[in-house]
mmCIF file of C-alpha atoms in Angstrom:
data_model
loop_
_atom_site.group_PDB
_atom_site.id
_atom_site.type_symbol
_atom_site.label_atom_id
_atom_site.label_comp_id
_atom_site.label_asym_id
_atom_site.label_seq_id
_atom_site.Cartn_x
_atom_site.Cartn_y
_atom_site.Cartn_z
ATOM 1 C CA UNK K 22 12.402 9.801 -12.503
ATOM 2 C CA UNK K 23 14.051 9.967 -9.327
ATOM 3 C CA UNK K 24 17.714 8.583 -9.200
ATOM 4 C CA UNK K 25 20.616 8.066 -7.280
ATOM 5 C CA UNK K 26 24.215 7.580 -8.926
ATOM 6 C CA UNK K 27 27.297 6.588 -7.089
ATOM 7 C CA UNK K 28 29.973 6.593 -10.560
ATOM 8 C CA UNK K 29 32.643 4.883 -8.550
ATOM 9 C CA UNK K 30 32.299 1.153 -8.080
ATOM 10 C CA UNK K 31 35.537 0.756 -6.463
ATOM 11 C CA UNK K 32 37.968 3.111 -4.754
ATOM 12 C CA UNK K 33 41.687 2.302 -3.578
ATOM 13 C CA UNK K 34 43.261 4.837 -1.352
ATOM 14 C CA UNK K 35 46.219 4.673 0.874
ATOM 15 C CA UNK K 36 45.925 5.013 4.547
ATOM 16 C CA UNK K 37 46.794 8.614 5.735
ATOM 17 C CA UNK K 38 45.068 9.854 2.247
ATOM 18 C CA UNK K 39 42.145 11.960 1.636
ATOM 19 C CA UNK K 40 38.875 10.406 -0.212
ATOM 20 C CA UNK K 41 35.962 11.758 -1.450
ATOM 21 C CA UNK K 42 32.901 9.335 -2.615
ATOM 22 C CA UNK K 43 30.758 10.958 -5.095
ATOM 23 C CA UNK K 44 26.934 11.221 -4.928
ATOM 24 C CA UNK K 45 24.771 12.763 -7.959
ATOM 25 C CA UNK K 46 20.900 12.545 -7.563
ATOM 26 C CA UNK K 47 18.052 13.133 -9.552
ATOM 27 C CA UNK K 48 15.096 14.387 -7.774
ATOM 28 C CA UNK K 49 12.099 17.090 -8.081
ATOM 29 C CA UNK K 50 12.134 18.758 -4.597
ATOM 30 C CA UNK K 51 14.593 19.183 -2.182
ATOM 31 C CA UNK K 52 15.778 15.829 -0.853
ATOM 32 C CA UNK K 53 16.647 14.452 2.081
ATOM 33 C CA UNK K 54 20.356 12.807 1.670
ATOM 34 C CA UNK K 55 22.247 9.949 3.677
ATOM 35 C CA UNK K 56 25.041 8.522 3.391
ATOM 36 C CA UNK K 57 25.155 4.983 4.958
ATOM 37 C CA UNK K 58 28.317 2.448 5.547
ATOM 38 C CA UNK K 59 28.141 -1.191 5.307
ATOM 39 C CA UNK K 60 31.234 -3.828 6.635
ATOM 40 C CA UNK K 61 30.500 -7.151 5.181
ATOM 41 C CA UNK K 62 27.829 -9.630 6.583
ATOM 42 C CA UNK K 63 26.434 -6.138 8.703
ATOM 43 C CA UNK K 64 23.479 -4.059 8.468
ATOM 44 C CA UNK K 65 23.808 -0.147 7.986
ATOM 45 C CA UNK K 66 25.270 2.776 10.028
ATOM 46 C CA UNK K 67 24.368 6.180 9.287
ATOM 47 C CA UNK K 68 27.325 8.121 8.764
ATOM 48 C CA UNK K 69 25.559 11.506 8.473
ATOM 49 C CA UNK K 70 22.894 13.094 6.899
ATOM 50 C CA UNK K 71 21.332 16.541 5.318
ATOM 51 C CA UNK K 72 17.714 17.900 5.137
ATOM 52 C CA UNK K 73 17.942 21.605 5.367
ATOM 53 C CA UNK K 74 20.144 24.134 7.036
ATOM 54 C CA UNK K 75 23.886 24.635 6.398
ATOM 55 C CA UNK K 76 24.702 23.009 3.301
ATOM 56 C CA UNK K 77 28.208 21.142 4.872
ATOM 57 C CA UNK K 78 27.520 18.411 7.210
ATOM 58 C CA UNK K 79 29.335 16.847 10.130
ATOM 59 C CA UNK K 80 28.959 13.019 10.562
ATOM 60 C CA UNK K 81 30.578 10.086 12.702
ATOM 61 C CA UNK K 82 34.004 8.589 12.187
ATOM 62 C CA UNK K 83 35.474 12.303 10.973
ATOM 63 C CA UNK K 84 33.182 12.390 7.510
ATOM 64 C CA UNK K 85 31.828 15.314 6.098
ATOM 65 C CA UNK K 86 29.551 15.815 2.878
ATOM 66 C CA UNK K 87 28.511 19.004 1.112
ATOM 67 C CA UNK K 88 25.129 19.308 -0.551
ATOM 68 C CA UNK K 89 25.564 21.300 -3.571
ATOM 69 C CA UNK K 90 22.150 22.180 -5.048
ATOM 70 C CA UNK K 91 23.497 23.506 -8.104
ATOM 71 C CA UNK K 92 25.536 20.265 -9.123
ATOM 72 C CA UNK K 93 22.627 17.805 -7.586
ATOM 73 C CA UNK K 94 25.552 16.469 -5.572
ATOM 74 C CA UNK K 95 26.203 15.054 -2.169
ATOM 75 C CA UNK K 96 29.904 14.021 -1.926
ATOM 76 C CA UNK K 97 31.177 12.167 1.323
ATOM 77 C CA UNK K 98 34.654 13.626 2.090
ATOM 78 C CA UNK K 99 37.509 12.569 4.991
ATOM 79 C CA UNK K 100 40.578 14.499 5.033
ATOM 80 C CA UNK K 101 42.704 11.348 6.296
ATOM 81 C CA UNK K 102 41.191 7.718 5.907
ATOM 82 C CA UNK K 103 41.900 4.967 8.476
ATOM 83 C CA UNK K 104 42.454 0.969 7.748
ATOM 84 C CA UNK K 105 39.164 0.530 9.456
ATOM 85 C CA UNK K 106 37.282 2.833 6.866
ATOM 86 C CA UNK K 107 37.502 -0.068 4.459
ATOM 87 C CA UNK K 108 33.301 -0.712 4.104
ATOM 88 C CA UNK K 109 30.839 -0.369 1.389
ATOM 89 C CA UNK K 110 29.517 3.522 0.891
ATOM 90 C CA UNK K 111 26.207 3.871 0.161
ATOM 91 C CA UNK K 112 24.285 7.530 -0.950
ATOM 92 C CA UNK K 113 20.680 7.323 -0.750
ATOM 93 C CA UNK K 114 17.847 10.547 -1.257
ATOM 94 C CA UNK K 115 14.937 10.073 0.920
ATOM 95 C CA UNK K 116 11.053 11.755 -0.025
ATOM 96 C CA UNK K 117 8.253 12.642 2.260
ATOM 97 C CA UNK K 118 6.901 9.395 2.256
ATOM 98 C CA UNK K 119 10.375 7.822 4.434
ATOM 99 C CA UNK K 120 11.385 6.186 0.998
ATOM 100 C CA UNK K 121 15.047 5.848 0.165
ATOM 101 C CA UNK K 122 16.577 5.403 -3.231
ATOM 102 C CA UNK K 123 19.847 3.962 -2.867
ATOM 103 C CA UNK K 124 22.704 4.735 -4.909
ATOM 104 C CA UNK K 125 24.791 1.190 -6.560
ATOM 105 C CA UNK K 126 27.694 1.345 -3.419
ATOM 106 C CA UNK K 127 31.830 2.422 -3.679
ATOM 107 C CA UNK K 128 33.924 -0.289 -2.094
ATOM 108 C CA UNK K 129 36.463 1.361 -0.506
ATOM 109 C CA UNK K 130 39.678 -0.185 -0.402
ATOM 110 C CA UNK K 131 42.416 1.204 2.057
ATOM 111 C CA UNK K 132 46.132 0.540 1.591
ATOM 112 C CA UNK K 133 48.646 0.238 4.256
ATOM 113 C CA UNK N 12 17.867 5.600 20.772
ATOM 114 C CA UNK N 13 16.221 4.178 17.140
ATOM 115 C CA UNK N 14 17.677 0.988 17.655
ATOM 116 C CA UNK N 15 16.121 -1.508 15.382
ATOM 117 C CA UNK N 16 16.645 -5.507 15.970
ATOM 118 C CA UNK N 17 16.428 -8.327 13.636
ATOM 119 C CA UNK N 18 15.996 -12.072 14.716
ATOM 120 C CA UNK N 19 17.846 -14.546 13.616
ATOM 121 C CA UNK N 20 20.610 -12.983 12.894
ATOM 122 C CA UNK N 21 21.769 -15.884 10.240
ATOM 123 C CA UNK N 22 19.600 -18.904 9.359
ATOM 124 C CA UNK N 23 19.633 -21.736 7.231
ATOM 125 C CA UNK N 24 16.549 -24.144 6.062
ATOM 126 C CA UNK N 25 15.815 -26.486 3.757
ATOM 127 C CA UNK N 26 14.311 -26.517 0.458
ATOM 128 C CA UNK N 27 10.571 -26.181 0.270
ATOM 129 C CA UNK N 28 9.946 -24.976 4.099
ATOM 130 C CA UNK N 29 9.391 -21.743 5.232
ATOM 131 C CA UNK N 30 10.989 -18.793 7.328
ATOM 132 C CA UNK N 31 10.205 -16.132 9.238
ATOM 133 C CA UNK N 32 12.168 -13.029 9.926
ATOM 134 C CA UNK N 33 11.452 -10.525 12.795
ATOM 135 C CA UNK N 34 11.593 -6.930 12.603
ATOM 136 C CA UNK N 35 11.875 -5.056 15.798
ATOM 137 C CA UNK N 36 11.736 -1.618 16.475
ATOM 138 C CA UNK N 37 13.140 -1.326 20.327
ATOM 139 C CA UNK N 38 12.698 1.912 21.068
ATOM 140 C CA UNK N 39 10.258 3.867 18.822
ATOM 141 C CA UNK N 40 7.014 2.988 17.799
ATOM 142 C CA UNK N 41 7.624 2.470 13.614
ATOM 143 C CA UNK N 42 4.320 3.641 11.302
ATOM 144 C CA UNK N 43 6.384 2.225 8.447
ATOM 145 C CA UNK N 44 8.719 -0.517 8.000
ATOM 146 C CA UNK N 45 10.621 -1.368 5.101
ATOM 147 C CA UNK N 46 11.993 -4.747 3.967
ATOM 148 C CA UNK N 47 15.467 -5.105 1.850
ATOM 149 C CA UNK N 48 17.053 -7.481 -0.520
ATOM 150 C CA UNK N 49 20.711 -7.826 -0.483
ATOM 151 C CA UNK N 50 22.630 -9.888 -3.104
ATOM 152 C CA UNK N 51 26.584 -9.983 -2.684
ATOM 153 C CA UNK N 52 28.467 -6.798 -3.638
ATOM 154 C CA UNK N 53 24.908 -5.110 -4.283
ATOM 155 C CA UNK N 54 23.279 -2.664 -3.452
ATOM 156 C CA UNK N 55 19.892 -2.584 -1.584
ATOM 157 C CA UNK N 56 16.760 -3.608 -3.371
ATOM 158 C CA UNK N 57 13.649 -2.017 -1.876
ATOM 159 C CA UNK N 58 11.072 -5.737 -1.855
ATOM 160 C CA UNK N 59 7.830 -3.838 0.162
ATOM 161 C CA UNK N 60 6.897 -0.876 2.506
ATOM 162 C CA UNK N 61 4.748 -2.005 5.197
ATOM 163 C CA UNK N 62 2.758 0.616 7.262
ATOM 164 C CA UNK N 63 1.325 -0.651 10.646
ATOM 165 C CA UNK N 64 -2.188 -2.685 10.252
ATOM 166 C CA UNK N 65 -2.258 -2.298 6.341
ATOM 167 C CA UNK N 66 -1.525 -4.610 3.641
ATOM 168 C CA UNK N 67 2.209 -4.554 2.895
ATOM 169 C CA UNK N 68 3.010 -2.655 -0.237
ATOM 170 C CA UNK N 69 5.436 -4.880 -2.924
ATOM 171 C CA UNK N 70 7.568 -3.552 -5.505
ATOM 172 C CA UNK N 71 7.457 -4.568 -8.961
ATOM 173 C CA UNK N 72 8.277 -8.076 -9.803
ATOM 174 C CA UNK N 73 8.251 -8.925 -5.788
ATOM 175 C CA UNK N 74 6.006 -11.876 -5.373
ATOM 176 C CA UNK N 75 3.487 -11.185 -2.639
ATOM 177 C CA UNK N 76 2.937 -14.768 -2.194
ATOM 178 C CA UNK N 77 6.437 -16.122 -1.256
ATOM 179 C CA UNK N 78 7.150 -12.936 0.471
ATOM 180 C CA UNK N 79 4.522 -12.739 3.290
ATOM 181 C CA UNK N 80 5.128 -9.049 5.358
ATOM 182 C CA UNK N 81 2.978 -8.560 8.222
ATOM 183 C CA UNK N 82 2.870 -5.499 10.452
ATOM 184 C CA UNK N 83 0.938 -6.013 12.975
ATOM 185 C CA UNK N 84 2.207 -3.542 15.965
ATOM 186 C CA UNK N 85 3.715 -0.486 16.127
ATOM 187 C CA UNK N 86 7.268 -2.444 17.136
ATOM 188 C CA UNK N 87 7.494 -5.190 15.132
ATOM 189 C CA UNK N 88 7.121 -6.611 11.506
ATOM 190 C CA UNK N 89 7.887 -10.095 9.972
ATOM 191 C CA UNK N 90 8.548 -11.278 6.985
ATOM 192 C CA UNK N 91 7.899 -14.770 5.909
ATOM 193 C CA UNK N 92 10.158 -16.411 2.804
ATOM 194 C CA UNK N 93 7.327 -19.320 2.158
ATOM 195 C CA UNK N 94 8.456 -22.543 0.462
ATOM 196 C CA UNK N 95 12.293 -21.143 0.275
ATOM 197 C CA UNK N 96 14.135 -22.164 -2.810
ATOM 198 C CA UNK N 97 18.372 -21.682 -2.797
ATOM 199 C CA UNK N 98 17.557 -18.661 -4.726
ATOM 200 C CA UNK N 99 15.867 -17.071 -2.348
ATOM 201 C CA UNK N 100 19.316 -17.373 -0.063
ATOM 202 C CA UNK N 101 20.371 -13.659 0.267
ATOM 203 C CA UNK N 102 20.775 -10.789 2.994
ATOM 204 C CA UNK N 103 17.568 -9.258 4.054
ATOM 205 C CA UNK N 104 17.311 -6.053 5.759
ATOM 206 C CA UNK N 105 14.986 -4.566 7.530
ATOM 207 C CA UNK N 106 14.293 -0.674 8.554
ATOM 208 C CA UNK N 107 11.851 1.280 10.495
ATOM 209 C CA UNK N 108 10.224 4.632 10.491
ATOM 210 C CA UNK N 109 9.007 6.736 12.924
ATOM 211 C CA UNK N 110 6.343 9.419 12.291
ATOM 212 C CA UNK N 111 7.098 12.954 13.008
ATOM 213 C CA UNK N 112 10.485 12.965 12.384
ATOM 214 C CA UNK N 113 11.887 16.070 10.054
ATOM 215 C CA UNK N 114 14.588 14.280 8.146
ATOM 216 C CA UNK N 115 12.364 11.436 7.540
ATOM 217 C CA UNK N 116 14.501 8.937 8.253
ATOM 218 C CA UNK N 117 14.956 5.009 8.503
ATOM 219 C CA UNK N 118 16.653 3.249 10.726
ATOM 220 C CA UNK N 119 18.325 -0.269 9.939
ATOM 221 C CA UNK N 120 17.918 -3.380 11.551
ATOM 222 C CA UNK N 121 21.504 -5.575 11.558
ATOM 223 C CA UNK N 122 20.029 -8.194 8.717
ATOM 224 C CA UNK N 123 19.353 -11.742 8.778
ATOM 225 C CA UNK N 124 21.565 -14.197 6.279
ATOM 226 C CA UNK N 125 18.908 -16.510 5.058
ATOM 227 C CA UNK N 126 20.745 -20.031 3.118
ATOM 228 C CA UNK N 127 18.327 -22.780 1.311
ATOM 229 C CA UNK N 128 19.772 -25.854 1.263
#
């Protein structure tokens, strides 16, 4: 069965720090990934996304995520996280039919 | 581009009555649209896929009768929460999908904040 796992519920990092959120799927074919952000009481932005081509991808706000076929992984990376990162993270694989399975959500949590 | 509205943005009603929630697409034409569930500090819970004039699809344990999803254009679907108990208070999302598109994607509507008194 398809799947979508996000292991970290909750993440504390200090501003200035690096973070990586990590993504694990479970899915037949090659999958289309996203990775979304959520601030409370809003709807989703797109932070970037991956469907074929070159394996590391560039999204908005200075993320970055790496599809690594071999691991069935999608980790969301940013070399140096901002107070205003603080959001909800969601992973979600996406099929030919435009359905998403969404991964549980890391809280991010950014120290001053 | 692939903006997608939602309208109202927050509403509240009363036990009993009933709700509707628009789903726009503003600038695409959307073969599929896709209505969430959001309980606090969850994640997304898929309730139905609705393709343009077709019968909304529900997901297991979604009850097609309180949940009334109607697509009838290309830009716009509604969903209607009929005779709204307080547990039906929650986020609801919306998202819309154009055909064609290589990465298959959905684009999300801002949500509506739906409280039952």
């Amino acid at each position: 069965a398809q799947s979508v796992t996000q292991p970290d519920i909750h993440i504390t990092v200090s501003e200035g720090a690096s973070l990586e959120l990590r993504c694990n799927y479970s899915y037949g074919a090659t999958p289309y990934l996203f990775w979304y952000v959520q601030s409370p009481g809003q709807g989703l932005q797109l932070l970037l996304k991956y469907f074929s081509g070159d394996t590391l991808v560039q999204g908005i706000k200075g993320f970055e995520a790496e599809f690594k076929r071999s691991q069935s992984s999608f980790n969301l990376r940013k070399p140096s996280v901002h107070w205003s990162d603080a959001a909800e993270y969601f992973c979600a694989v996406g099929s030919g039919t435009y359905k998403y399975i969404f991964g549980t959500g890391t809280r991010l949590k950014v120290l001053a | 581009g692939a903006v997608v509205s939602q309208h109202p943005s927050w509403v509240i009603c009363k036990s009993g009555t009933s709700v509707k929630i628009e789903c726009r697409s503003l600038d695409f034409q959307a073969t599929t649209m896709f209505w969430y569930r959001q309980f606090p500090k969850q994640s997304l819970m898929l309730m139905a896929t609705s393709n343009e004039g077709s019968k909304a699809t529900y997901e297991q344990g979604v009850e097609k009768d309180k949940f009334l999803i109607n697509h009838a254009s290309l830009t716009l679907s509604t969903l209607t929460v009929t005779s709204a108990h307080p547990e039906d208070s929650s986020f609801y999302i919306c998202s819309a999908a154009a055909s064609g598109t290589v990465s298959y994607e959905q684009y999300f509507g801002p949500g509506t904040r739906l409280t039952v008194t």
